[in-house]
Amino acid sequence: LNVCVLISGSGSNLKALLDAAADPAYPARIVAVGSDTEAPGLAHATAAGVPTFIVRPQDYDDREEWGQVLAAAIQEHGVGTGPDSGLVVSAGLMRILPAGFVHEFSPRLINTHPALLPLHPGAHAVRDALAAGATETGVTVHVIDEGVDTGPVLRQARVEIRPGEGENELHERIKQVERPLLVDTVRAIATGELQLSD
Ligand code: GRF
């Protein structure tokens, strides 16, 4: 299964996928990594010899045009839009993908989110869970649909919230669960164990 990963930040989830895919027994290949910016995480792809591309929203008149150019870049790298044509994984992409892009790729388009959706959607999930005074939160891997963090849930895992811990500390502990969860979800999709229903 050809996988294109989209990131905006440090890319530790990307690195987990790259490390997993380095094992020939892993049923997916990371064929490209894209970003909306000069994401530090792109260095993980370069180090692994995986092509990268940057498509900046500010270079286009509207979000749909950005989505079209992003879709073309993904397809150029071997991830198509039809059945059995690959998978797009958003792992820390800090952008809402436009409707046209979602229609092209979904349901072979998944996202990882650092909360137990539908709790705490949006860009500040970890902060929101802390602010809610919750005693636990977690991580969700879901299909991206036209909403924000609203698509069908594929996998979830819980993470306790420790008294007095800060946002960064909690987010790092969430990522410790998130990285293997994402790696295993992509494995399950690649083997057909997990079906992405159209
Ligand atoms: C992840 O926790 C992801 O769920 C959230 O942003 C974080 C990205 O972390 N959307 P990294 O760039 O993979 O280290």
Short mmCIF file of C-alpha atoms and ligand atoms in Angstrom, two decimals:
data_model
loop_
_atom_site.label_atom_id
_atom_site.label_comp_id
_atom_site.label_asym_id
_atom_site.label_seq_id
_atom_site.Cartn_x
_atom_site.Cartn_y
_atom_site.Cartn_z
CA LEU A 1 0.00 0.00 0.00
CA ASN A 2 1.46 3.34 -1.09
CA VAL A 3 1.11 5.96 1.66
CA CYS A 4 1.56 9.72 1.48
CA VAL A 5 1.88 11.43 4.86
CA LEU A 6 0.95 15.10 5.35
CA ILE A 7 2.55 17.04 8.22
CA SER A 8 3.05 20.59 9.48
CA GLY A 9 5.32 20.10 12.48
CA SER A 10 7.93 17.90 14.13
CA GLY A 11 6.68 14.75 12.43
CA SER A 12 7.24 12.24 15.22
CA ASN A 13 4.22 10.27 14.00
CA LEU A 14 5.69 10.40 10.50
CA LYS A 15 8.99 9.10 11.87
CA ALA A 16 7.19 6.20 13.53
CA LEU A 17 5.61 5.32 10.17
CA LEU A 18 8.96 5.64 8.36
CA ASP A 19 10.65 3.42 10.95
CA ALA A 20 7.89 0.81 10.66
CA ALA A 21 7.99 0.89 6.86
CA ALA A 22 11.76 0.30 6.92
CA ASP A 23 10.87 -3.30 7.80
CA PRO A 24 10.12 -5.10 4.52
CA ALA A 25 7.47 -7.13 6.36
CA TYR A 26 5.40 -3.98 7.00
CA PRO A 27 2.68 -3.95 4.32
CA ALA A 28 2.83 -0.23 3.53
CA ARG A 29 5.42 2.02 1.89
CA ILE A 30 5.76 5.73 2.62
CA VAL A 31 6.15 7.01 -0.94
CA ALA A 32 6.06 10.73 -0.21
CA VAL A 33 5.65 13.31 2.54
CA GLY A 34 3.89 16.62 1.94
CA SER A 35 3.46 19.76 3.96
CA ASP A 36 1.91 23.21 3.86
CA THR A 37 5.14 24.69 5.17
CA GLU A 38 8.86 24.08 5.82
CA ALA A 39 7.91 21.52 8.47
CA PRO A 40 10.88 20.32 10.53
CA GLY A 41 9.49 16.79 10.19
CA LEU A 42 10.29 16.79 6.46
CA ALA A 43 13.88 16.03 7.51
CA HIS A 44 12.76 12.56 8.67
CA ALA A 45 11.57 11.80 5.14
CA THR A 46 14.74 13.16 3.53
CA ALA A 47 16.87 11.08 5.89
CA ALA A 48 14.86 8.02 4.83
CA GLY A 49 15.25 8.85 1.13
CA VAL A 50 11.53 9.58 0.76
CA PRO A 51 10.52 12.43 -1.58
CA THR A 52 8.94 15.50 0.00
CA PHE A 53 6.87 18.37 -1.37
CA ILE A 54 5.54 21.63 0.01
CA VAL A 55 2.32 23.21 -1.27
CA ARG A 56 1.68 26.49 0.53
CA PRO A 57 -1.95 27.65 0.87
CA GLN A 58 -0.84 31.29 0.70
CA ASP A 59 0.44 30.68 -2.84
CA TYR A 60 -3.13 30.14 -4.10
CA ASP A 61 -6.18 32.34 -4.41
CA ASP A 62 -8.47 29.99 -2.55
CA ARG A 63 -8.44 26.82 -0.48
CA GLU A 64 -9.98 24.68 -3.19
CA GLU A 65 -7.15 25.59 -5.58
CA TRP A 66 -4.62 24.75 -2.88
CA GLY A 67 -6.39 21.41 -2.42
CA GLN A 68 -6.24 20.70 -6.15
CA VAL A 69 -2.50 21.36 -6.32
CA LEU A 70 -1.94 19.29 -3.17
CA ALA A 71 -3.99 16.42 -4.66
CA ALA A 72 -1.94 16.55 -7.87
CA ALA A 73 1.33 16.41 -5.93
CA ILE A 74 0.10 13.37 -3.99
CA GLN A 75 -1.01 11.59 -7.17
CA GLU A 76 2.30 12.38 -8.88
CA HIS A 77 4.00 10.42 -6.10
CA GLY A 78 1.91 7.30 -6.63
CA VAL A 79 -1.08 7.69 -4.33
CA GLY A 80 -4.24 7.82 -6.42
CA THR A 81 -7.87 8.41 -5.61
CA GLY A 82 -9.48 5.14 -6.62
CA PRO A 83 -9.88 1.92 -4.67
CA ASP A 84 -6.57 0.06 -3.92
CA SER A 85 -4.68 3.17 -5.00
CA GLY A 86 -3.06 4.12 -1.74
CA LEU A 87 -3.71 6.04 1.45
CA VAL A 88 -3.22 9.63 2.58
CA VAL A 89 -2.37 10.04 6.27
CA SER A 90 -2.67 13.43 7.94
CA ALA A 91 -0.35 13.34 10.94
CA GLY A 92 -0.10 16.77 12.47
CA LEU A 93 -1.25 18.67 9.36
CA MET A 94 -2.48 21.90 10.88
CA ARG A 95 -4.89 22.68 8.01
CA ILE A 96 -8.49 21.86 7.22
CA LEU A 97 -8.50 20.01 3.90
CA PRO A 98 -10.94 21.53 1.38
CA ALA A 99 -14.12 19.69 0.36
CA GLY A 100 -12.87 18.95 -3.16
CA PHE A 101 -9.74 17.30 -1.79
CA VAL A 102 -11.74 15.26 0.74
CA HIS A 103 -14.15 14.09 -2.00
CA GLU A 104 -11.20 12.93 -4.11
CA PHE A 105 -9.41 10.89 -1.48
CA SER A 106 -11.82 9.95 1.30
CA PRO A 107 -12.22 7.35 2.72
CA ARG A 108 -8.60 6.52 1.84
CA LEU A 109 -7.73 9.66 3.81
CA ILE A 110 -7.20 9.37 7.57
CA ASN A 111 -6.17 11.67 10.41
CA THR A 112 -4.79 11.20 13.89
CA HIS A 113 -6.15 13.49 16.60
CA PRO A 114 -4.88 13.81 20.21
CA ALA A 115 -8.24 13.43 21.97
CA LEU A 116 -11.10 10.94 22.30
CA LEU A 117 -13.33 12.29 19.50
CA PRO A 118 -16.02 13.50 19.51
CA LEU A 119 -14.54 15.13 22.61
CA HIS A 120 -12.23 18.07 21.95
CA PRO A 121 -12.15 18.48 18.14
CA GLY A 122 -10.04 21.23 16.63
CA ALA A 123 -6.53 22.52 16.92
CA HIS A 124 -6.22 22.66 20.75
CA ALA A 125 -7.42 19.22 21.79
CA VAL A 126 -4.83 18.59 24.51
CA ARG A 127 -5.28 22.04 26.04
CA ASP A 128 -9.07 21.61 25.90
CA ALA A 129 -8.97 18.25 27.70
CA LEU A 130 -6.86 19.77 30.46
CA ALA A 131 -9.14 22.80 30.70
CA ALA A 132 -12.16 20.50 30.99
CA GLY A 133 -10.60 19.00 34.11
CA ALA A 134 -10.84 15.53 32.61
CA THR A 135 -9.06 12.65 34.34
CA GLU A 136 -8.42 10.93 31.03
CA THR A 137 -8.12 11.75 27.36
CA GLY A 138 -6.61 9.82 24.48
CA VAL A 139 -6.06 9.62 20.74
CA THR A 140 -8.32 8.92 17.77
CA VAL A 141 -7.48 7.73 14.26
CA HIS A 142 -10.41 8.50 11.95
CA VAL A 143 -11.41 8.87 8.33
CA ILE A 144 -11.42 12.52 7.27
CA ASP A 145 -14.79 13.71 6.04
CA GLU A 146 -15.90 17.24 5.22
CA GLY A 147 -16.21 18.23 8.84
CA VAL A 148 -13.47 19.11 11.32
CA ASP A 149 -12.41 15.92 13.13
CA THR A 150 -15.85 14.41 12.50
CA GLY A 151 -15.22 11.40 10.25
CA PRO A 152 -15.79 7.74 11.16
CA VAL A 153 -13.53 6.57 14.03
CA LEU A 154 -11.14 3.74 13.11
CA ARG A 155 -9.13 3.33 16.35
CA GLN A 156 -9.06 4.99 19.75
CA ALA A 157 -6.84 4.62 22.80
CA ARG A 158 -7.14 6.17 26.25
CA VAL A 159 -4.43 8.12 28.09
CA GLU A 160 -4.75 9.11 31.75
CA ILE A 161 -4.33 12.76 32.67
CA ARG A 162 -1.98 13.15 35.64
CA PRO A 163 -2.78 15.84 38.24
CA GLY A 164 -0.92 19.06 37.57
CA GLU A 165 0.72 18.03 34.32
CA GLY A 166 1.05 20.62 31.61
CA GLU A 167 -0.10 20.60 27.97
CA ASN A 168 3.26 19.67 26.47
CA GLU A 169 3.89 16.91 29.00
CA LEU A 170 0.44 15.42 28.41
CA HIS A 171 0.74 15.76 24.63
CA GLU A 172 4.05 13.89 24.70
CA ARG A 173 2.48 11.08 26.71
CA ILE A 174 -0.42 11.01 24.24
CA LYS A 175 2.06 10.75 21.36
CA GLN A 176 3.68 7.74 23.04
CA VAL A 177 0.34 5.97 22.54
CA GLU A 178 -0.53 7.67 19.25
CA ARG A 179 2.55 6.61 17.30
CA PRO A 180 2.12 2.83 17.65
CA LEU A 181 -1.66 3.21 17.23
CA LEU A 182 -1.19 5.01 13.91
CA VAL A 183 1.44 2.51 12.73
CA ASP A 184 -0.89 -0.38 13.51
CA THR A 185 -3.92 1.31 11.93
CA VAL A 186 -2.03 1.82 8.66
CA ARG A 187 -0.87 -1.83 8.86
CA ALA A 188 -4.48 -2.99 9.34
CA ILE A 189 -5.67 -0.90 6.38
CA ALA A 190 -2.83 -2.22 4.20
CA THR A 191 -3.67 -5.86 5.00
CA GLY A 192 -7.40 -5.36 4.52
CA GLU A 193 -8.02 -6.24 8.17
CA LEU A 194 -9.55 -2.78 8.46
CA GLN A 195 -11.88 -1.87 5.61
CA LEU A 196 -12.38 1.79 4.68
CA SER A 197 -15.99 1.74 3.51
CA ASP A 198 -16.88 4.15 0.72
C1 GRF B 1 -0.08 14.78 16.88
O1 GRF B 1 -0.37 14.55 18.24
C2 GRF B 1 -1.36 14.88 16.08
O2 GRF B 1 -2.40 14.08 16.60
C3 GRF B 1 -1.71 16.33 16.25
O3 GRF B 1 -0.48 17.01 16.14
C4 GRF B 1 0.55 16.16 16.65
C5 GRF B 1 1.65 16.11 15.63
O4 GRF B 1 2.79 15.60 16.26
N1 GRF B 1 -2.65 16.78 15.25
P1 GRF B 1 4.05 15.15 15.35
O5 GRF B 1 4.29 16.29 14.36
O6 GRF B 1 3.68 13.88 14.65
O7 GRF B 1 5.17 14.97 16.35
#
